[in-house]
CSV table of C-alpha atoms in Angstrom, one decimal:
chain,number,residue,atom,x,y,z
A,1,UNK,CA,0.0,0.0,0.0
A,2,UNK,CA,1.0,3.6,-1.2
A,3,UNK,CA,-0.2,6.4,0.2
A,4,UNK,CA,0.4,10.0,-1.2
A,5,UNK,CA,-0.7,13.4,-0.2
A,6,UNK,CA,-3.3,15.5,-2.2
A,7,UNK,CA,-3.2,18.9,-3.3
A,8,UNK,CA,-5.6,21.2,-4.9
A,9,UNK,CA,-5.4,23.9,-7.3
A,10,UNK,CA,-3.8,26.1,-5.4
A,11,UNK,CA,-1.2,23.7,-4.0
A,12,UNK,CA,-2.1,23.3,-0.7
A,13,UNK,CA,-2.7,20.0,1.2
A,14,UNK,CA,-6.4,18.7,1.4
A,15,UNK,CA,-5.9,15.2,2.0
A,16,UNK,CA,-4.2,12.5,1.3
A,17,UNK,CA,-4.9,9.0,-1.2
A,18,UNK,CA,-3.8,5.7,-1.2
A,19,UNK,CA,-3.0,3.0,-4.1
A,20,UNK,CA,-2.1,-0.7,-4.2
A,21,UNK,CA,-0.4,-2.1,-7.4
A,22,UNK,CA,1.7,-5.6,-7.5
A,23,UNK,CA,5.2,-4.7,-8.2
A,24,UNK,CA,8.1,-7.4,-9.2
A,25,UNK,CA,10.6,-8.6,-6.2
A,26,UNK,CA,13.6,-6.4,-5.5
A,27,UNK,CA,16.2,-9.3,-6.9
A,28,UNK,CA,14.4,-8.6,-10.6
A,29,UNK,CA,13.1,-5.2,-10.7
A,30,UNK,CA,15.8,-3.3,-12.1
A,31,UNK,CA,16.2,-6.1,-14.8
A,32,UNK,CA,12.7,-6.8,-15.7
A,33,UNK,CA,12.0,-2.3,-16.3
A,34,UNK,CA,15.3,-2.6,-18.2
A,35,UNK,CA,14.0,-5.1,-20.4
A,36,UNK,CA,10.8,-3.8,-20.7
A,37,UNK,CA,12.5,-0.2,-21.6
A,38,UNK,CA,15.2,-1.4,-24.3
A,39,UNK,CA,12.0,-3.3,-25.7
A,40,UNK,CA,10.1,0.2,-26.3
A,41,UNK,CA,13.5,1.8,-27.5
A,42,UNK,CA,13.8,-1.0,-29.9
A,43,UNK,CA,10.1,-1.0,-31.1
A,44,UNK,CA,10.4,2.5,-31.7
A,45,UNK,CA,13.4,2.0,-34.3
A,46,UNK,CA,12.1,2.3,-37.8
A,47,UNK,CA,14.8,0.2,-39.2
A,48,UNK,CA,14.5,1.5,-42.9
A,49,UNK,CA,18.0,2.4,-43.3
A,50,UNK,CA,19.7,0.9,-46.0
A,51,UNK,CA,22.9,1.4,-48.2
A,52,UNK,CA,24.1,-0.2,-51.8
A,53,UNK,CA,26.2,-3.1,-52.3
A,54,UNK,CA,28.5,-3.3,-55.3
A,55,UNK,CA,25.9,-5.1,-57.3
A,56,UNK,CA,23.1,-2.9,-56.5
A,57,UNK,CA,25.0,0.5,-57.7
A,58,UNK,CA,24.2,1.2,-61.2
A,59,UNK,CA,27.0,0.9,-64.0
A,60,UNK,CA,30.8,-0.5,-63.2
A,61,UNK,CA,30.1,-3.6,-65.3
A,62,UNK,CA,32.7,-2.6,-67.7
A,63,UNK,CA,36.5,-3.8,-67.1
A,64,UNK,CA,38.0,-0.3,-66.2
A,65,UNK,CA,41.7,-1.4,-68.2
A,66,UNK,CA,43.3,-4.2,-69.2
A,67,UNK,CA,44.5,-6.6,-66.3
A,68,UNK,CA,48.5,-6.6,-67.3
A,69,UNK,CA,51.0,-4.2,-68.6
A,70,UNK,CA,49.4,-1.0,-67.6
A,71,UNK,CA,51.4,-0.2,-64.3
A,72,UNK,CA,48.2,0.3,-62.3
A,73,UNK,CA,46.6,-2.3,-59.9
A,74,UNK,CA,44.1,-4.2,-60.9
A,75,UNK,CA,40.1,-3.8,-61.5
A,76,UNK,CA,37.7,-5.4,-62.7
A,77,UNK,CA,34.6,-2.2,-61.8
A,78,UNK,CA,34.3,0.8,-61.1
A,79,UNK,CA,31.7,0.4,-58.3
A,80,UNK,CA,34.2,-1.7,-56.1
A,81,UNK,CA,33.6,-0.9,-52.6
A,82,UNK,CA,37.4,0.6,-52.5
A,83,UNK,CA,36.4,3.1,-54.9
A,84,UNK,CA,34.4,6.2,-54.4
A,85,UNK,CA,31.1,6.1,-55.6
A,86,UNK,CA,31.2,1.8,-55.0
A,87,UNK,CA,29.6,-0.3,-53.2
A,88,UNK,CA,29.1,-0.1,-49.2
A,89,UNK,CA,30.8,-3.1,-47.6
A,90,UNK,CA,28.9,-4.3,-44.2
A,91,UNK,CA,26.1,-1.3,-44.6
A,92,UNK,CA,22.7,-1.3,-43.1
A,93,UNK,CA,19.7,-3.3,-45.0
A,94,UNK,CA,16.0,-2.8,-44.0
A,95,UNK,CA,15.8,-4.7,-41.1
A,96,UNK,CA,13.0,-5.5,-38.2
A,97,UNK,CA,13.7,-4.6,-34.6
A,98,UNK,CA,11.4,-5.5,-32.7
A,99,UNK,CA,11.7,-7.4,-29.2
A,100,UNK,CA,9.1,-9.5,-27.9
A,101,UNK,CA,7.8,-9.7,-24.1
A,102,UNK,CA,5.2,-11.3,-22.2
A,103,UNK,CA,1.9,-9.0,-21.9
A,104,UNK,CA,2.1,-10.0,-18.1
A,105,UNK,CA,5.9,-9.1,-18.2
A,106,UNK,CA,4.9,-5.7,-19.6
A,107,UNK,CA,2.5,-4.7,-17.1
A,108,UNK,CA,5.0,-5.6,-13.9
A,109,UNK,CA,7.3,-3.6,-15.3
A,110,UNK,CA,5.2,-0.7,-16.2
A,111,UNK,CA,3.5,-0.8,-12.5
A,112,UNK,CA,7.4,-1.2,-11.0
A,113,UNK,CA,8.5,1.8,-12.9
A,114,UNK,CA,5.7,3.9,-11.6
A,115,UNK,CA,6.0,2.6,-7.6
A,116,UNK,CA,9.2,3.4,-7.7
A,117,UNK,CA,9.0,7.0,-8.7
A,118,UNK,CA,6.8,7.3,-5.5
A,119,UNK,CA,8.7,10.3,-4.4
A,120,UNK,CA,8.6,12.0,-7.4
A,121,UNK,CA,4.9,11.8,-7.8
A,122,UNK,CA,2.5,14.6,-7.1
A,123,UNK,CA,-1.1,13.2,-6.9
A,124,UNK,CA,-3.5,16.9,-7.4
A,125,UNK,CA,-7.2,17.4,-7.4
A,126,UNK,CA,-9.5,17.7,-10.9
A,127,UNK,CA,-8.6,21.4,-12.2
A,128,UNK,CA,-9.7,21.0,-15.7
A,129,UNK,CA,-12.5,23.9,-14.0
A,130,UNK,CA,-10.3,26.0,-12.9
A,131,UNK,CA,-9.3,26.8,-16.3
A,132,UNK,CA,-11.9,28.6,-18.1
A,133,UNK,CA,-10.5,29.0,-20.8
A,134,UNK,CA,-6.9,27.9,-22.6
A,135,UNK,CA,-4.0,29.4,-20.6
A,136,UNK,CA,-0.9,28.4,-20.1
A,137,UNK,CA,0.3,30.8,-17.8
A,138,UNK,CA,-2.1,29.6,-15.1
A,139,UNK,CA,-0.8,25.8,-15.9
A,140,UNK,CA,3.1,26.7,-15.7
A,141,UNK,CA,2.2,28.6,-12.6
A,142,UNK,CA,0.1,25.4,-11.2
A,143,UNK,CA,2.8,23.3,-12.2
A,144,UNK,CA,5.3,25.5,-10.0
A,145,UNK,CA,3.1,25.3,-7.0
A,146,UNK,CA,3.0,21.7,-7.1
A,147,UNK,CA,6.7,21.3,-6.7
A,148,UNK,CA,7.3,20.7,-10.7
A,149,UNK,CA,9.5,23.8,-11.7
A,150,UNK,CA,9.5,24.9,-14.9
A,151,UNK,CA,12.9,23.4,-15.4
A,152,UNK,CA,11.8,20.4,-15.0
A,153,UNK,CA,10.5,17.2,-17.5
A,154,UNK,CA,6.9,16.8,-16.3
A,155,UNK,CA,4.9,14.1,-17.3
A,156,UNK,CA,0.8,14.8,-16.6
A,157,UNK,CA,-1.5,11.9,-16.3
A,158,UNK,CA,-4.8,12.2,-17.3
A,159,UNK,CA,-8.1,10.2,-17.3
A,160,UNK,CA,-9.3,12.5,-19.8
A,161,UNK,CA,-8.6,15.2,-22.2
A,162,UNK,CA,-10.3,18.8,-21.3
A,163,UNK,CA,-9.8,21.0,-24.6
A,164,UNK,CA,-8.8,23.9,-22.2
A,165,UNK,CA,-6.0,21.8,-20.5
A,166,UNK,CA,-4.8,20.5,-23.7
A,167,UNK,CA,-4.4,23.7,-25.2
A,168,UNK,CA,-2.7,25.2,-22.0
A,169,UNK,CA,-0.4,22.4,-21.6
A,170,UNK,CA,0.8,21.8,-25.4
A,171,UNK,CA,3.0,24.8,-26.1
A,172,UNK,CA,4.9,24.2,-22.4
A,173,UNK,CA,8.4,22.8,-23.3
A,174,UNK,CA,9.2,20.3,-20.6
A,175,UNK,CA,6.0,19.1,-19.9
A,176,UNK,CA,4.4,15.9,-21.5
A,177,UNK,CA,0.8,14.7,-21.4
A,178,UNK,CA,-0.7,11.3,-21.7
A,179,UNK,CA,-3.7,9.5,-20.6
A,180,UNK,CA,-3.9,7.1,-17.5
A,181,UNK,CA,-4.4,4.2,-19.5
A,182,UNK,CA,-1.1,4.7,-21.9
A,183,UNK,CA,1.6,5.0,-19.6
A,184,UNK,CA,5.0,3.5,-20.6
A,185,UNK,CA,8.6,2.8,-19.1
A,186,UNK,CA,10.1,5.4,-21.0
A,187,UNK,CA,8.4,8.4,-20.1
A,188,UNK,CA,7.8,7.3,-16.4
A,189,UNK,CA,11.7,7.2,-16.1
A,190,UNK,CA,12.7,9.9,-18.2
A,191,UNK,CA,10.4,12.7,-16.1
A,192,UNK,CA,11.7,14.4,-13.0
A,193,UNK,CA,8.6,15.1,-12.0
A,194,UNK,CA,4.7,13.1,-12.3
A,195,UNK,CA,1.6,15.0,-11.8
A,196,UNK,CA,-1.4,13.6,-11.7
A,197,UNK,CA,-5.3,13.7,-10.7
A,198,UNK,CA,-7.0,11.8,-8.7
A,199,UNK,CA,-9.4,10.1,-11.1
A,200,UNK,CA,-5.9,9.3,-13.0
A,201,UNK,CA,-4.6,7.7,-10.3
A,202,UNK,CA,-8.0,5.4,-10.3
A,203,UNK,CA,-7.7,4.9,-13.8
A,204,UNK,CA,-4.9,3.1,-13.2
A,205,UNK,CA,-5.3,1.5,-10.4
A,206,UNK,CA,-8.2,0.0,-12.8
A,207,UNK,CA,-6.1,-0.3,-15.9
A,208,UNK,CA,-3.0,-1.9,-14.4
A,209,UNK,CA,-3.9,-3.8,-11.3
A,210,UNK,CA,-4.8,-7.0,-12.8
């Protein structure tokens, strides 16, 4: 059992909420998160880069001289790879990366990853009211009284999407907003700081406790 405190808009304490969620044993934590996280690294990887080999570059069919009596070493093309405009020995080819783990695998990790950034969490009230309309301002200033400077990589977890906080919040640079029920590894390490509401925090308690 977790426990965290509550704040409101104005970033004062009104109470404090609790949240249970499996987590892998000490021994395999780290190793299970850093699977998990080169897996989403990997996934991410396009792996369209590719290069020519001497047979794929057009022309260089034609003996360039005669083998003997010229001085000069031999060739037999052009597009050798030891010339310039030849062939690229070794070079990338389209290849796949992807890296395969167990759904069940996925989810410890994910729920370890977020338990163990207990202390940087900050668990807020629903303020999607208190902004009227789009201002970021009022969000960066928000964000400060929570305890996540400006300075700062903020990830915010919502349940939902208000148009007025996704306005507000999409031109701030170092903050990041995803919905409860699309966390991953990667952003849960990379932030300094996580803010989220309390209907979030349900969300996934919902999404991820099984």
């Amino acid at each position: 059992m977790v426990e965290s405190v509550v704040k409101n808009w104005q970033g004062e304490e009104v109470g404090q909420t609790s949240f249970e969620l499996r987590v892998a044993k000490e021994e395999t934590a780290s190793h299970i998160v850093h699977r998990a996280l080169v897996r989403q690294l990997n996934n991410a990887r396009q792996g369209t880069a590719s290069t020519k080999t001497r047979s794929e570059v057009r022309g260089g069919g034609r003996k360039p001289w005669r083998q003997k009596g010229t001085g000069r070493a031999r060739a037999g093309s052009i597009r050798s790879p030891l010339w310039r405009g030849g062939g690229v020995i070794f070079g990338p080819k389209p290849r796949d990366f992807n890296l395969k783990m167990n759904r069940k695998e996925r989810r410890l990790a994910l729920r370890t990853a977020f338990v163990d950034r207990i202390g940087d969490l900050i668990v807020v009230e629903e303020f999607s009211e208190q902004l009227s309309r789009p201002k970021t301002k009022d969000l960066v200033a928000a964000l400060a009284r929570w305890g996540a400077e400006p300075e700062n990589k903020t990830l915010l977890i919502l349940s939902e999407f208000p148009e007025n906080v996704y306005l507000s919040a999409r031109n701030i640079e170092n903050l990041k907003v995803i919905a409860a029920d699309q966390l991953n590894v990667y952003d849960l390490l990379h932030a300094d700081k996580i803010v989220l509401t309390t209907s979030a925090l349900e969300k996934i308690q919902e999404v991820y406790s099984a």
